[in-house]
mmCIF file of C-alpha atoms in Angstrom:
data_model
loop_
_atom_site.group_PDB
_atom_site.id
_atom_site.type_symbol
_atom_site.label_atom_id
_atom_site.label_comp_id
_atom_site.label_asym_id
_atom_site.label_seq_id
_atom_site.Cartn_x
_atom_site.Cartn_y
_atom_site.Cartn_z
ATOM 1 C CA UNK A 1 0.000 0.000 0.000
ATOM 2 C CA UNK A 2 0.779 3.449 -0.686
ATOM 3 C CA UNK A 3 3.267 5.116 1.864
ATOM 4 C CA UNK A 4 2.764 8.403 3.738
ATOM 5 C CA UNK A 5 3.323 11.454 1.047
ATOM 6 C CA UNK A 6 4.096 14.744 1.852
ATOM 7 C CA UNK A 7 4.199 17.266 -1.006
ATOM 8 C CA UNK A 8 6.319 19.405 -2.096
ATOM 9 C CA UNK A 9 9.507 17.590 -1.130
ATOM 10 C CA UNK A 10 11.443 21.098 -1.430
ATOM 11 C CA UNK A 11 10.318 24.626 -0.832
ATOM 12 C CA UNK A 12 12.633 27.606 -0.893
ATOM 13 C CA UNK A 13 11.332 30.661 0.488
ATOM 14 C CA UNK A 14 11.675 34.396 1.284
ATOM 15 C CA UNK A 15 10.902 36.009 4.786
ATOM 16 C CA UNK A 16 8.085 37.228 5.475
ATOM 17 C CA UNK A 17 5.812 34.808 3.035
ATOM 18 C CA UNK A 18 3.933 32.320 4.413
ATOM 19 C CA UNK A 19 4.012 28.922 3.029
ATOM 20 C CA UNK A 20 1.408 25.723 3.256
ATOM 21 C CA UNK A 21 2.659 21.818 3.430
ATOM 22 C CA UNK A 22 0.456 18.768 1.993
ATOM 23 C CA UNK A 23 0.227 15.498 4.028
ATOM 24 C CA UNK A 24 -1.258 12.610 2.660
ATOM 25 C CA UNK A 25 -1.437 9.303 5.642
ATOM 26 C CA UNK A 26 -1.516 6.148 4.660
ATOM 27 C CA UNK A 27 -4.853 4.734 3.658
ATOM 28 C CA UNK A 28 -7.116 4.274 6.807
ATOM 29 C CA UNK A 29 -4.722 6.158 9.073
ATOM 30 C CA UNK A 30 -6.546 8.612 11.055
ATOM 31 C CA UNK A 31 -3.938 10.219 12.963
ATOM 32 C CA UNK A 32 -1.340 12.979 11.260
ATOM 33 C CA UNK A 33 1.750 14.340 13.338
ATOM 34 C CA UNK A 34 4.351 16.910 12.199
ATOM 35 C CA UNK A 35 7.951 17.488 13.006
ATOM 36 C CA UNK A 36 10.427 19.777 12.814
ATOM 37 C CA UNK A 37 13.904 19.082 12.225
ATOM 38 C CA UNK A 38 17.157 21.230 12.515
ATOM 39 C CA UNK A 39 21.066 20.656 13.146
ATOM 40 C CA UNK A 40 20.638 22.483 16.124
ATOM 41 C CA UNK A 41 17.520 21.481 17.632
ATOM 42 C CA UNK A 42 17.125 17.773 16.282
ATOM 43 C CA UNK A 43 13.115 16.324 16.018
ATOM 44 C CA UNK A 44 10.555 18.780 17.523
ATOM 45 C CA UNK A 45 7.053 18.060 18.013
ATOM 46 C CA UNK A 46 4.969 20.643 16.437
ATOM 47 C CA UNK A 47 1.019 19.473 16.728
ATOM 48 C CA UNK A 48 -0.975 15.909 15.976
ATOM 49 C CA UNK A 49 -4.410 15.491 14.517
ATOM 50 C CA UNK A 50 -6.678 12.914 15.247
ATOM 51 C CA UNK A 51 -10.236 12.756 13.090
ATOM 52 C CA UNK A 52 -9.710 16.533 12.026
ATOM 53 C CA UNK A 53 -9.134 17.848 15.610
ATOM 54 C CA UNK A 54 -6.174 18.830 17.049
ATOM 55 C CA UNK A 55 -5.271 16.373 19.849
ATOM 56 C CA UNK A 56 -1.933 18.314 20.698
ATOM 57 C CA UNK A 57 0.405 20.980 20.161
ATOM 58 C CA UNK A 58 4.125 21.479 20.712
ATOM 59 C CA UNK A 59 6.197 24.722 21.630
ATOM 60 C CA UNK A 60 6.175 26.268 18.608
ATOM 61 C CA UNK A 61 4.694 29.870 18.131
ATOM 62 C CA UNK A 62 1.122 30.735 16.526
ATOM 63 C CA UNK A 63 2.640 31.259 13.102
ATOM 64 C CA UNK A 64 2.514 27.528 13.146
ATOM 65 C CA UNK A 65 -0.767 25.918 12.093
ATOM 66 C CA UNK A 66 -2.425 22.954 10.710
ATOM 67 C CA UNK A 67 -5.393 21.763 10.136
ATOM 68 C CA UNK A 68 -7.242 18.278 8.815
ATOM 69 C CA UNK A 69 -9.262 17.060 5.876
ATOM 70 C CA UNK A 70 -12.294 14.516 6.471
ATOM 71 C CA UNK A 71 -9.921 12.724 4.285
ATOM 72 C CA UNK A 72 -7.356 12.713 6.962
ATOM 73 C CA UNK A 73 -5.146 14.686 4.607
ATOM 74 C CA UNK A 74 -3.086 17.310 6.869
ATOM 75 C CA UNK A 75 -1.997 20.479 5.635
ATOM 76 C CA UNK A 76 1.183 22.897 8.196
ATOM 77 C CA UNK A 77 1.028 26.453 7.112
ATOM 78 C CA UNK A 78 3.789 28.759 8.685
ATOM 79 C CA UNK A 79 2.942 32.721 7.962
ATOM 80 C CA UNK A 80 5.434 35.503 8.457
ATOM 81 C CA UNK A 81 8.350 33.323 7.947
ATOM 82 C CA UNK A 82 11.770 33.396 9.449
ATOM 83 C CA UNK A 83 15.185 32.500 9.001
ATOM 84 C CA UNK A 84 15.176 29.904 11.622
ATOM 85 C CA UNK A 85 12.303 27.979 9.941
ATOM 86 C CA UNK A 86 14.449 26.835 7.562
ATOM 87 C CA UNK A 87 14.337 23.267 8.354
ATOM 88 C CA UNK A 88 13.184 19.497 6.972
ATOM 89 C CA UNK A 89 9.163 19.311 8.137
ATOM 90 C CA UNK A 90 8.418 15.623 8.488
ATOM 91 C CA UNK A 91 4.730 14.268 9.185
ATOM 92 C CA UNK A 92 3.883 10.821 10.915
ATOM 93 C CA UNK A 93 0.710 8.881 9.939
ATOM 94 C CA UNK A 94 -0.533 6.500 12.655
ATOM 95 C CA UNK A 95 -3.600 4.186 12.394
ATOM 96 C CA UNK A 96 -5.044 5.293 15.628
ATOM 97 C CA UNK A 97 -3.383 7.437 18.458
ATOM 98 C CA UNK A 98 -1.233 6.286 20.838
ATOM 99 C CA UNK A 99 0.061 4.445 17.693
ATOM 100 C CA UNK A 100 3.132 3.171 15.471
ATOM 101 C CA UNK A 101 4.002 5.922 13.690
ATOM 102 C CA UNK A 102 5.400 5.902 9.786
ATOM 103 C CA UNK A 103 6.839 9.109 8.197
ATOM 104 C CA UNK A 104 6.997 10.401 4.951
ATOM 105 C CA UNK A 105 10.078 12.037 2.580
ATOM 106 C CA UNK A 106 9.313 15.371 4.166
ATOM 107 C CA UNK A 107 9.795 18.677 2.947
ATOM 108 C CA UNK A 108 13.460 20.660 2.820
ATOM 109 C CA UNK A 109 12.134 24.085 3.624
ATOM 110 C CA UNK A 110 14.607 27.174 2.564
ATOM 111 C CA UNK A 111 14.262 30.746 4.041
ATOM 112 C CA UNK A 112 16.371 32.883 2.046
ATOM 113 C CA UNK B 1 8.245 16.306 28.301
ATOM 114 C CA UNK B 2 9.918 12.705 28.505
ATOM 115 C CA UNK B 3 13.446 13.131 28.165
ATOM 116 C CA UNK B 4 15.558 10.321 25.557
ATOM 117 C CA UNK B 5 19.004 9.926 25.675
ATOM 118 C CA UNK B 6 21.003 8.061 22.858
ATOM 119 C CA UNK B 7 24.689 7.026 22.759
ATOM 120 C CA UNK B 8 27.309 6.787 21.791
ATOM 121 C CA UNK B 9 26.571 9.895 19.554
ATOM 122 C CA UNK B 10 28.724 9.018 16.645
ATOM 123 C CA UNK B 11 30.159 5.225 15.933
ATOM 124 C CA UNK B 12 32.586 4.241 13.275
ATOM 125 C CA UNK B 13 32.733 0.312 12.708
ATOM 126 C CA UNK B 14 34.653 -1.750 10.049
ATOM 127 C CA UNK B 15 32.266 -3.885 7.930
ATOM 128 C CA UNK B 16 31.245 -6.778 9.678
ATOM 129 C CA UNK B 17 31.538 -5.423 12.721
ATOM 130 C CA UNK B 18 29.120 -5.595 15.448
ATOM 131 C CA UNK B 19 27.486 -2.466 17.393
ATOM 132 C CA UNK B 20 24.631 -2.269 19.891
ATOM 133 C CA UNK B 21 23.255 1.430 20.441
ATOM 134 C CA UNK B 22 21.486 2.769 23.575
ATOM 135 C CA UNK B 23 18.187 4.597 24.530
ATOM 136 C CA UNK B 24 17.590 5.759 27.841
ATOM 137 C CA UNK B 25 13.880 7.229 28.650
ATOM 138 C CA UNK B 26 12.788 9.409 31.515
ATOM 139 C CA UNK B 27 9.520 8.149 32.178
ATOM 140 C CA UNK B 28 7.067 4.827 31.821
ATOM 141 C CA UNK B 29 6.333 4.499 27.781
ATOM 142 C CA UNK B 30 3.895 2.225 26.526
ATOM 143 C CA UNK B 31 5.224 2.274 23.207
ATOM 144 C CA UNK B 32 8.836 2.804 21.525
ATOM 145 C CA UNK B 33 10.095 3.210 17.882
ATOM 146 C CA UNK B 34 13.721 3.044 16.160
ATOM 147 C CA UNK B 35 14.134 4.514 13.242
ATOM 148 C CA UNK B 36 16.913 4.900 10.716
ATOM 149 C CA UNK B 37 17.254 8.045 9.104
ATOM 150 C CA UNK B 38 18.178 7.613 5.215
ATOM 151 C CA UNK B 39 20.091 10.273 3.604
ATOM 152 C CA UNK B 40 17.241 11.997 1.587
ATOM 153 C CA UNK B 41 15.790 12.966 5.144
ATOM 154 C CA UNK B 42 13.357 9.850 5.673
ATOM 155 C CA UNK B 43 12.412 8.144 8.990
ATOM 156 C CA UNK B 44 12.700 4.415 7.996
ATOM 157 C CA UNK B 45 10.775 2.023 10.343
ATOM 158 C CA UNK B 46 12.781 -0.490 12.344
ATOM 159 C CA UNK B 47 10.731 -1.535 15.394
ATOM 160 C CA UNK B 48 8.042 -0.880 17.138
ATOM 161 C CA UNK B 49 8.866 -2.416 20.407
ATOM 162 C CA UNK B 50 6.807 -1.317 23.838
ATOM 163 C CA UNK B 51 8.809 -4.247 25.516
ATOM 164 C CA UNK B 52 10.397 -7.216 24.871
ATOM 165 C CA UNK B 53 12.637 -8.449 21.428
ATOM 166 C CA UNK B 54 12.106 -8.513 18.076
ATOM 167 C CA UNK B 55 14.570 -9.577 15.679
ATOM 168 C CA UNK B 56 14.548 -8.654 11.750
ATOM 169 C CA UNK B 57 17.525 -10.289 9.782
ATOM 170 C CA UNK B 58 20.897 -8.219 10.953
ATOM 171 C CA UNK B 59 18.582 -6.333 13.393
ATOM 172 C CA UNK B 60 17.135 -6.779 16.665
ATOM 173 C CA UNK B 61 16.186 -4.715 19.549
ATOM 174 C CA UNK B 62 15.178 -5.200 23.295
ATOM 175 C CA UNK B 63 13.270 -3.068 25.156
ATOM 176 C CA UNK B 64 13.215 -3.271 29.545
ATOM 177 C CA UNK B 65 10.749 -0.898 29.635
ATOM 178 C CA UNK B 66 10.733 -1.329 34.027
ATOM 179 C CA UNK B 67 14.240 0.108 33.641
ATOM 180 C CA UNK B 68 13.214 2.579 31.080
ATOM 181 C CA UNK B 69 15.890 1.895 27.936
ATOM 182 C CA UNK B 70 15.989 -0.174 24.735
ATOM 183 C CA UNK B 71 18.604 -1.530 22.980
ATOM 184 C CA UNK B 72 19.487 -1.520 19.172
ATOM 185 C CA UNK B 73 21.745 -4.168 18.468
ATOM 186 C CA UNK B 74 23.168 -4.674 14.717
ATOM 187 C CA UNK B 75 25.040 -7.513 13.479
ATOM 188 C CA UNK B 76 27.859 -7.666 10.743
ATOM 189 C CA UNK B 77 27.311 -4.262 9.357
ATOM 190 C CA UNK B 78 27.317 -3.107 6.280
ATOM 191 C CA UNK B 79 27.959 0.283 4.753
ATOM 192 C CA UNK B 80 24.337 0.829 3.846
ATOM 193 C CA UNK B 81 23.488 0.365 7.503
ATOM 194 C CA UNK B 82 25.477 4.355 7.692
ATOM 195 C CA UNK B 83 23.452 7.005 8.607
ATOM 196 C CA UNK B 84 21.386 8.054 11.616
ATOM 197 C CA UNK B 85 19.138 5.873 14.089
ATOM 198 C CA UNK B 86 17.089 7.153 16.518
ATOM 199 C CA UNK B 87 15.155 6.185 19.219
ATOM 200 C CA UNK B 88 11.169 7.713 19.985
ATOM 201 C CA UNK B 89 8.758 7.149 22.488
ATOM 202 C CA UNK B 90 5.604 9.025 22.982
ATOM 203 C CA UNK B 91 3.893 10.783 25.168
ATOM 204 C CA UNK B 92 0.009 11.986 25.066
ATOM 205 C CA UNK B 93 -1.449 10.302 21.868
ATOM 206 C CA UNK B 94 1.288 10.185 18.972
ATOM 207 C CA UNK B 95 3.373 13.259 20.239
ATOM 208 C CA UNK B 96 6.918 11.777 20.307
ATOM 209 C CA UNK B 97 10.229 12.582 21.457
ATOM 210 C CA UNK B 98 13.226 11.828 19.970
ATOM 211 C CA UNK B 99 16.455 11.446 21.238
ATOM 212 C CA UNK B 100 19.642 13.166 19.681
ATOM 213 C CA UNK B 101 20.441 9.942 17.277
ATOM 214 C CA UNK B 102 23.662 7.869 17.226
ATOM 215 C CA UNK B 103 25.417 8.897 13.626
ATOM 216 C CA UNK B 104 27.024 5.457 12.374
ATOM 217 C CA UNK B 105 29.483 5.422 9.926
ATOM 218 C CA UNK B 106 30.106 1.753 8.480
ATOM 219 C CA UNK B 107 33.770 1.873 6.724
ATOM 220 C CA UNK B 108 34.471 -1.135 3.984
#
């Protein structure tokens, strides 16, 4: 079966635009997580969705969102962005939540 | 948040060596996941292991989740086992933390 996809695989970016990221779970998954990755501050929890509600957040500030499809599809959207979001987003797709998680590519995010 | 602690933090090994890698958690889990990061970026799946040992050709892992670590161990390595592993457990729902990774470096 199809794997979790997460479009586009590379973004590059000025500051100050604001930028949306596509999710697609695994067939039947319910459950949608993102990450954050950077050299400096390794895998960082940004928010989960669960059945189109958001079941939990990290410590990221409110120009971090997301949001979920009836389809379970997930889309991140970070506004007003910053040097320091430059950074590979990665999303998890779990069948139900607490459950094993499997991530897509991710996306290689550039602010210029 | 639970705090996960890997190590060593960098290995280099001769092929057809043998390494075991450590994870170290700060609280009760009732689930854990080791993952090997490819170099395109991706999280690849090696276990999902709450407890116990599980074994998957080169690869197997134990978790002693009482004492609250896990153990990846690999056998005769090759140089496509090079590249990043980490260790995640969760906590509320499917909000996990990572540890730092052990970067392995398989030499031929």
């Amino acid at each position: 079966k199809a794997g979790v996809t997460q479009t586009p695989r590379y973004l590059i970016k000025t500051r100050g635009q604001q930028v949306t990221l596509s999710c697609s779970p695994i067939s039947g998954h319910r459950s949608v997580s993102w990450y954050q990755q950077t050299p400096g501050q390794g895998l960082q929890f940004l928010f989960e969705y669960f059945s189109e509600t958001q079941r939990n957040k990290g410590n990221f500030p409110g120009r971090f969102s997301g949001r979920q499809f009836s389809n379970s599809r997930s889309e991140m959207n970070v506004s007003t962005l910053e040097l320091g979001d430059s950074a590979l987003y990665l999303c998890a797709s779990s069948l139900g939540s607490p459950g094993e998680a499997f991530f897509g590519q991710g996306t290689r995010l550039t602010v210029v | 948040g639970i705090q996960v602690e890997q190590s060593p933090p960098d290995l280099i090994l001769q092929e057809g060596a043998n390494s075991t890698l450590r994870c170290n958690f700060s609280d009760s889990v009732n689930n854990l996941q080791w993952f090997h990061q490819n170099p395109w970026g991706q999280l690849i799946n090696l276990f999902y292991i709450p407890s116990g040992t599980k074994q998957n050709g080169r690869l197997s892992a134990t978790t002693v989740a009482t004492e609250r670590y896990s153990l990846l161990y690999i056998s005769s390595s090759q140089t496509t086992d090079s590249g990043v592993y980490f260790c995640a457990v969760p906590d509320t729902g499917n909000q996990f933390y990572f540890g730092t990774g052990t970067s392995l470096t398989v030499i031929p």
